[in-house]
Short mmCIF file of C-alpha atoms in Angstrom, two decimals:
data_model
loop_
_atom_site.label_atom_id
_atom_site.label_comp_id
_atom_site.label_asym_id
_atom_site.label_seq_id
_atom_site.Cartn_x
_atom_site.Cartn_y
_atom_site.Cartn_z
CA ARG A 76 26.23 19.66 27.09
CA VAL A 77 25.38 16.90 24.59
CA ASP A 78 27.26 14.08 22.70
CA VAL A 79 25.95 13.39 19.30
CA ARG A 80 26.77 9.70 18.13
CA PRO A 81 27.51 9.08 14.48
CA THR A 82 25.39 6.22 12.60
CA ILE A 83 25.69 4.20 9.48
CA ALA A 84 22.54 3.06 7.70
CA PRO A 85 23.06 0.66 4.68
CA ILE A 86 20.67 0.72 1.72
CA GLY A 87 20.56 -2.39 -0.49
CA ALA A 88 18.58 -2.82 -3.89
CA VAL A 89 18.12 -5.36 -6.44
CA ALA A 90 16.76 -4.69 -10.07
CA TRP A 91 16.08 -7.37 -12.54
CA ASP A 92 15.04 -6.84 -16.27
CA LEU A 93 12.86 -9.60 -17.42
CA GLY A 94 14.40 -9.10 -20.99
CA THR A 95 16.82 -11.74 -19.72
CA LEU A 96 14.19 -14.30 -19.98
CA HIS A 97 12.67 -13.29 -23.27
CA LYS A 98 13.38 -10.35 -25.41
CA ALA A 99 9.47 -9.26 -25.75
CA LEU A 100 9.66 -8.78 -21.91
CA ARG A 101 12.75 -6.33 -22.43
CA GLY A 102 12.10 -3.21 -20.27
CA VAL A 103 9.94 -4.80 -17.89
CA ARG A 104 11.57 -4.39 -14.55
CA LEU A 105 11.27 -5.82 -10.88
CA GLY A 106 12.79 -4.10 -8.17
CA VAL A 107 13.41 -4.60 -4.29
CA VAL A 108 14.84 -2.09 -1.89
CA TYR A 109 15.75 -2.25 1.69
CA ARG A 110 16.66 0.74 3.71
CA HIS A 111 18.03 0.46 7.10
CA PRO A 112 16.68 2.85 9.99
CA VAL A 113 18.47 5.91 10.55
CA THR A 114 18.87 6.66 14.32
CA LEU A 115 20.78 9.66 15.70
CA ARG A 116 20.56 9.46 19.26
CA VAL A 117 21.96 12.20 21.55
CA GLU A 118 23.75 10.71 24.75
CA PRO A 119 21.85 11.47 27.92
CA ALA A 120 22.54 15.20 28.97
CA VAL A 121 22.70 16.52 32.44
CA VAL A 122 21.27 20.10 32.95
CA SER A 123 22.57 21.84 36.11
CA LEU A 124 20.12 24.42 37.61
CA GLU A 125 21.40 26.86 40.23
CA MET A 126 18.78 28.94 41.92
CA TYR A 127 17.73 30.64 45.11
CA GLY A 128 14.62 30.05 47.24
CA ILE A 129 13.02 32.00 50.14
CA VAL A 130 12.00 29.91 53.09
CA ASP A 131 9.58 31.69 55.32
CA ASP A 132 9.93 31.96 59.11
CA VAL A 133 12.64 29.60 59.78
CA GLY A 134 12.74 29.52 63.72
CA SER A 135 14.14 32.81 64.88
CA PHE A 136 15.73 33.76 61.62
CA GLY A 137 12.69 34.98 59.87
CA ASP A 138 12.91 34.57 56.17
CA VAL A 139 15.98 32.67 55.09
CA LEU A 140 17.44 32.82 51.44
CA ILE A 141 18.90 29.45 50.62
CA PRO A 142 20.79 28.17 47.54
CA ILE A 143 19.15 25.45 45.55
CA GLN A 144 21.19 23.24 43.19
CA ALA A 145 19.39 20.67 40.96
CA GLN A 146 20.51 18.32 38.27
CA VAL A 147 18.21 16.96 35.58
CA LEU A 148 19.04 14.00 33.48
CA PHE A 149 17.31 13.59 30.14
CA SER A 150 17.76 12.08 26.91
CA TYR A 151 16.11 12.48 23.65
CA LEU A 152 16.15 11.32 19.81
CA GLU A 153 17.24 13.92 17.34
CA TRP A 154 16.78 12.22 14.04
CA PHE A 155 15.12 9.23 12.92
CA THR A 156 13.69 7.40 9.72
CA PRO A 157 12.23 4.07 9.82
CA ARG A 158 13.18 0.72 8.42
CA GLN A 159 11.72 0.32 4.79
CA ILE A 160 11.33 -2.63 2.41
CA ALA A 161 9.92 -1.66 -0.99
CA GLY A 162 8.93 -3.76 -3.83
CA GLY A 163 7.97 -2.46 -7.40
CA ILE A 164 7.23 -3.16 -11.02
CA GLY A 165 7.78 -1.02 -14.03
CA ILE A 166 7.79 -1.00 -17.70
CA ASP A 167 9.96 1.29 -20.09
CA ARG A 168 9.14 1.60 -23.66
CA GLU A 169 10.29 4.24 -26.10
CA ARG A 170 7.15 6.41 -25.95
CA PHE A 171 6.21 5.83 -22.18
CA GLN A 172 7.36 4.54 -18.76
CA ALA A 173 5.08 3.54 -15.89
CA ALA A 174 5.77 2.01 -12.45
CA VAL A 175 4.15 1.30 -9.17
CA ASP A 176 5.76 0.24 -5.80
CA VAL A 177 4.62 -0.63 -2.40
CA THR A 178 6.68 0.40 0.65
CA TRP A 179 6.35 -1.07 4.35
CA HIS A 180 7.61 1.47 6.93
CA GLN A 181 8.42 0.39 10.43
CA TRP A 182 7.28 3.25 12.44
CA SER A 183 6.73 0.97 15.60
CA GLY A 184 10.18 1.57 16.21
CA PHE A 185 10.15 5.18 16.39
CA SER A 186 10.73 7.10 19.65
CA PRO A 187 10.02 10.85 19.09
CA ALA A 188 12.07 13.89 20.14
CA VAL A 189 10.61 14.31 23.68
CA ALA A 190 12.74 14.84 26.54
CA VAL A 191 12.01 12.59 29.41
CA VAL A 192 13.00 13.70 33.03
CA ASP A 193 14.56 10.86 34.81
CA SER A 194 13.54 11.14 38.48
CA GLU A 195 16.12 8.86 39.64
CA GLY A 196 18.82 10.90 38.11
CA THR A 197 17.46 14.07 39.45
CA ASP A 198 19.16 15.44 42.72
CA VAL A 199 18.33 18.43 44.71
CA ASP A 200 20.63 19.89 47.53
CA ILE A 201 19.45 22.58 49.79
CA ALA A 202 22.71 23.86 51.48
CA LEU A 203 24.14 20.42 52.82
CA VAL A 204 20.92 18.53 53.08
CA GLY A 205 19.90 16.11 50.37
CA ILE A 206 16.42 15.89 49.34
CA ASP A 207 14.55 13.14 47.55
CA PRO A 208 12.76 15.16 44.72
CA HIS A 209 9.48 14.83 43.27
CA VAL A 210 9.40 15.86 39.63
CA SER A 211 6.10 17.76 39.11
CA GLY A 212 4.19 16.93 36.19
CA ALA A 213 6.28 13.76 34.98
CA ARG A 214 4.52 10.73 33.75
CA PRO A 215 5.85 7.70 32.01
CA PHE A 216 6.04 7.93 28.16
CA ALA A 217 5.47 4.76 26.21
CA PRO A 218 5.12 5.78 22.52
CA SER A 219 2.80 3.44 20.66
CA PHE A 220 3.19 3.80 16.85
CA ARG A 221 1.92 1.61 14.04
CA ASP A 222 3.72 0.39 10.90
CA THR A 223 2.43 1.78 7.60
CA VAL A 224 2.21 0.88 3.96
CA SER A 225 2.72 3.39 1.21
CA VAL A 226 1.79 2.95 -2.43
CA GLN A 227 2.90 5.17 -5.32
CA VAL A 228 2.13 5.05 -8.97
CA GLY A 229 3.62 7.12 -11.55
CA GLY A 230 4.35 7.42 -15.51
CA GLU A 231 5.35 9.66 -18.25
CA LEU A 232 4.53 9.90 -21.82
CA ARG A 233 7.25 10.59 -24.55
CA PRO A 234 5.60 11.86 -27.94
CA PRO A 235 7.96 12.01 -30.87
CA GLY A 236 9.90 15.06 -31.06
CA LYS A 237 9.36 17.84 -33.49
CA VAL A 238 12.20 18.39 -35.98
CA LEU A 239 12.45 22.13 -36.62
CA THR A 240 13.55 23.70 -39.84
CA GLY A 241 14.70 27.22 -40.90
CA LYS A 242 16.35 29.60 -38.91
CA VAL A 243 15.15 28.26 -35.63
CA GLY A 244 15.87 24.65 -36.63
CA SER A 245 19.54 25.64 -37.41
CA ARG A 246 19.54 26.58 -33.69
CA PHE A 247 17.35 24.07 -31.75
CA ARG A 248 17.24 21.14 -34.31
CA GLU A 249 14.50 19.37 -32.43
CA LEU A 250 11.95 19.98 -29.65
CA ALA A 251 10.64 16.99 -27.58
CA ALA A 252 8.17 17.13 -24.63
CA THR A 253 7.70 14.51 -21.85
CA VAL A 254 4.59 14.66 -19.50
CA ARG A 255 4.52 13.07 -16.23
CA LEU A 256 1.92 12.09 -13.59
CA GLY A 257 2.10 10.45 -10.19
CA TYR A 258 0.19 9.54 -7.22
CA GLY A 259 1.00 8.33 -3.93
CA TYR A 260 -0.63 7.40 -0.58
CA GLU A 261 0.45 6.63 3.02
CA SER A 262 -1.66 6.12 6.25
CA SER A 263 -0.70 7.64 9.48
CA PHE A 264 1.55 5.91 12.09
CA VAL A 265 -0.08 7.80 14.92
CA GLN A 266 -3.11 6.36 16.56
CA GLU A 267 -5.82 8.08 18.23
CA GLN A 268 -4.74 10.33 21.15
CA THR A 269 -7.05 11.22 24.03
CA GLY A 270 -4.46 12.26 26.41
CA LEU A 271 -2.65 15.49 27.58
CA THR A 272 -0.11 15.51 24.66
CA ASN A 273 -0.70 15.12 20.97
CA PHE A 274 1.50 14.02 18.11
CA LEU A 275 0.19 15.24 14.61
CA ASP A 276 0.45 13.03 11.71
CA ASN A 277 -2.33 12.60 8.98
CA PRO A 278 -3.01 10.20 6.27
CA THR A 279 -1.34 11.69 3.11
CA HIS A 280 -2.22 11.79 -0.53
CA ARG A 281 0.54 13.00 -2.88
CA ILE A 282 -0.42 14.24 -6.54
CA ALA A 283 2.31 15.39 -8.86
CA ALA A 284 2.60 16.59 -12.33
CA GLY A 285 5.36 17.67 -14.37
CA VAL A 286 6.49 18.47 -17.98
CA GLY A 287 10.04 18.34 -19.59
CA LEU A 288 11.28 19.91 -22.78
CA ARG A 289 14.39 18.78 -24.65
CA THR A 290 16.23 20.51 -27.60
CA TYR A 291 20.00 20.85 -28.76
CA ASN A 292 22.44 23.41 -28.53
CA PRO A 293 20.18 26.56 -27.86
CA PHE A 294 23.19 28.42 -26.16
CA ALA A 295 25.90 27.25 -28.40
CA VAL A 296 27.70 25.75 -25.40
CA THR A 297 27.19 21.90 -25.97
CA ASP A 298 26.04 19.76 -28.83
CA TRP A 299 24.36 17.39 -26.62
CA PRO A 300 20.67 17.51 -25.53
CA VAL A 301 19.57 20.43 -23.26
CA THR A 302 16.64 19.80 -21.02
CA LEU A 303 14.13 21.73 -19.02
CA ASP A 304 11.89 20.01 -16.50
CA LEU A 305 9.39 21.69 -14.30
CA TYR A 306 7.01 19.95 -11.78
CA VAL A 307 4.39 20.86 -9.08
CA GLN A 308 3.15 18.49 -6.26
CA ALA A 309 0.63 18.65 -3.75
CA HIS A 310 0.66 16.72 -0.16
CA VAL A 311 -2.89 16.71 0.84
CA LEU A 312 -3.16 15.96 4.66
CA GLN A 313 -6.27 14.15 5.21
CA ARG A 314 -8.23 15.85 7.85
CA ARG A 315 -7.92 14.21 11.28
CA ILE A 316 -9.62 15.02 14.80
CA HIS A 317 -8.25 13.90 18.07
CA THR A 318 -11.00 14.27 20.88
CA LYS A 319 -9.70 14.38 24.57
CA ASP A 320 -10.78 12.28 27.14
CA ALA A 321 -13.08 14.35 29.56
CA ALA A 322 -11.34 12.58 32.43
CA TRP A 323 -8.44 14.71 32.06
CA LEU A 324 -10.60 17.73 32.50
CA ASP A 325 -11.23 17.58 36.42
CA ASP A 326 -8.98 20.47 37.11
CA GLY A 327 -9.90 22.45 34.14
CA ILE A 328 -8.49 22.61 30.64
CA PRO A 329 -4.78 22.09 30.63
CA THR A 330 -2.32 24.82 29.19
CA GLY A 331 -1.98 24.63 25.37
CA TRP A 332 -5.18 22.68 24.92
CA PRO A 333 -8.01 24.03 22.45
CA VAL A 334 -11.08 25.28 24.42
CA ARG A 335 -13.07 22.34 23.05
CA GLY A 336 -10.75 19.81 23.94
CA VAL A 337 -10.33 18.81 20.07
CA VAL A 338 -7.18 18.71 18.10
CA ASP A 339 -8.13 19.21 14.53
CA SER A 340 -5.33 18.89 11.99
CA GLY A 341 -5.18 18.68 8.01
CA GLY A 342 -4.29 20.92 5.03
CA THR A 343 -2.50 20.93 1.87
CA ILE A 344 1.28 21.61 1.12
CA LEU A 345 2.19 22.85 -2.31
CA ILE A 346 5.79 22.25 -3.82
CA ALA A 347 7.08 23.39 -7.18
CA GLY A 348 10.43 23.33 -8.72
CA GLY A 349 12.41 22.72 -11.82
CA GLN A 350 15.93 22.01 -13.32
CA ILE A 351 17.98 22.56 -16.35
CA GLY A 352 20.20 19.80 -17.74
CA LEU A 353 23.15 20.43 -19.97
CA GLY A 354 24.72 17.13 -21.89
CA PHE A 355 28.29 17.01 -22.42
#
């Protein structure tokens, strides 16, 4: 039984074309963006547990089956995006466009989706006798994440279009291509972790490439431009190793741990896609 709260997160941006100062600077733009954090919290929930336990040798009764009722109070975070402040500069000309931006991400305000058992809100009743419970395995959870800065660079080339003639030209008129490249990097907000649990986050390199084609009226539907854009993007997760503190191993390797007490993460995620645009 949970109650989800709605949230509102404003986003504000300002862009300035330096052409207002001098015509030679037209197309050179500065921009600043503010994105408010989105925090969708779930109200504390109460989980009611009803079970039975066997108590051995209760006086002359022998084994006794008794009902156990427990209530566990916990709360958790369902969704979060950090506060972001970004600044960038770009230039837009007839045959090319390029831009670079730098973004600050306030990950230090992140509380991850981890259920925390509240011992004070946990009650156990055996028959009519109240018991002060001890929550086995519970420990304080105080996440300590760091803010990050990401950098993104991108651009596109727009060579002159090719005017088509003949039968093909009567249908397509012109064919133009656009080539796009981009690169981005963001460090990890997760610090080194040596304890029982582990959050996985890696410094990430993003490499993107794309091509766009523009022509006119190939389907006899519209006399405006028709575009086809394709792209591929690789997220390269830089390898990261978390080595566990041997002090946690006094009672053996905890359940879920790698045998060597080392958490190794990394890899590559590939994304590809495309779109078709019809002008009207």
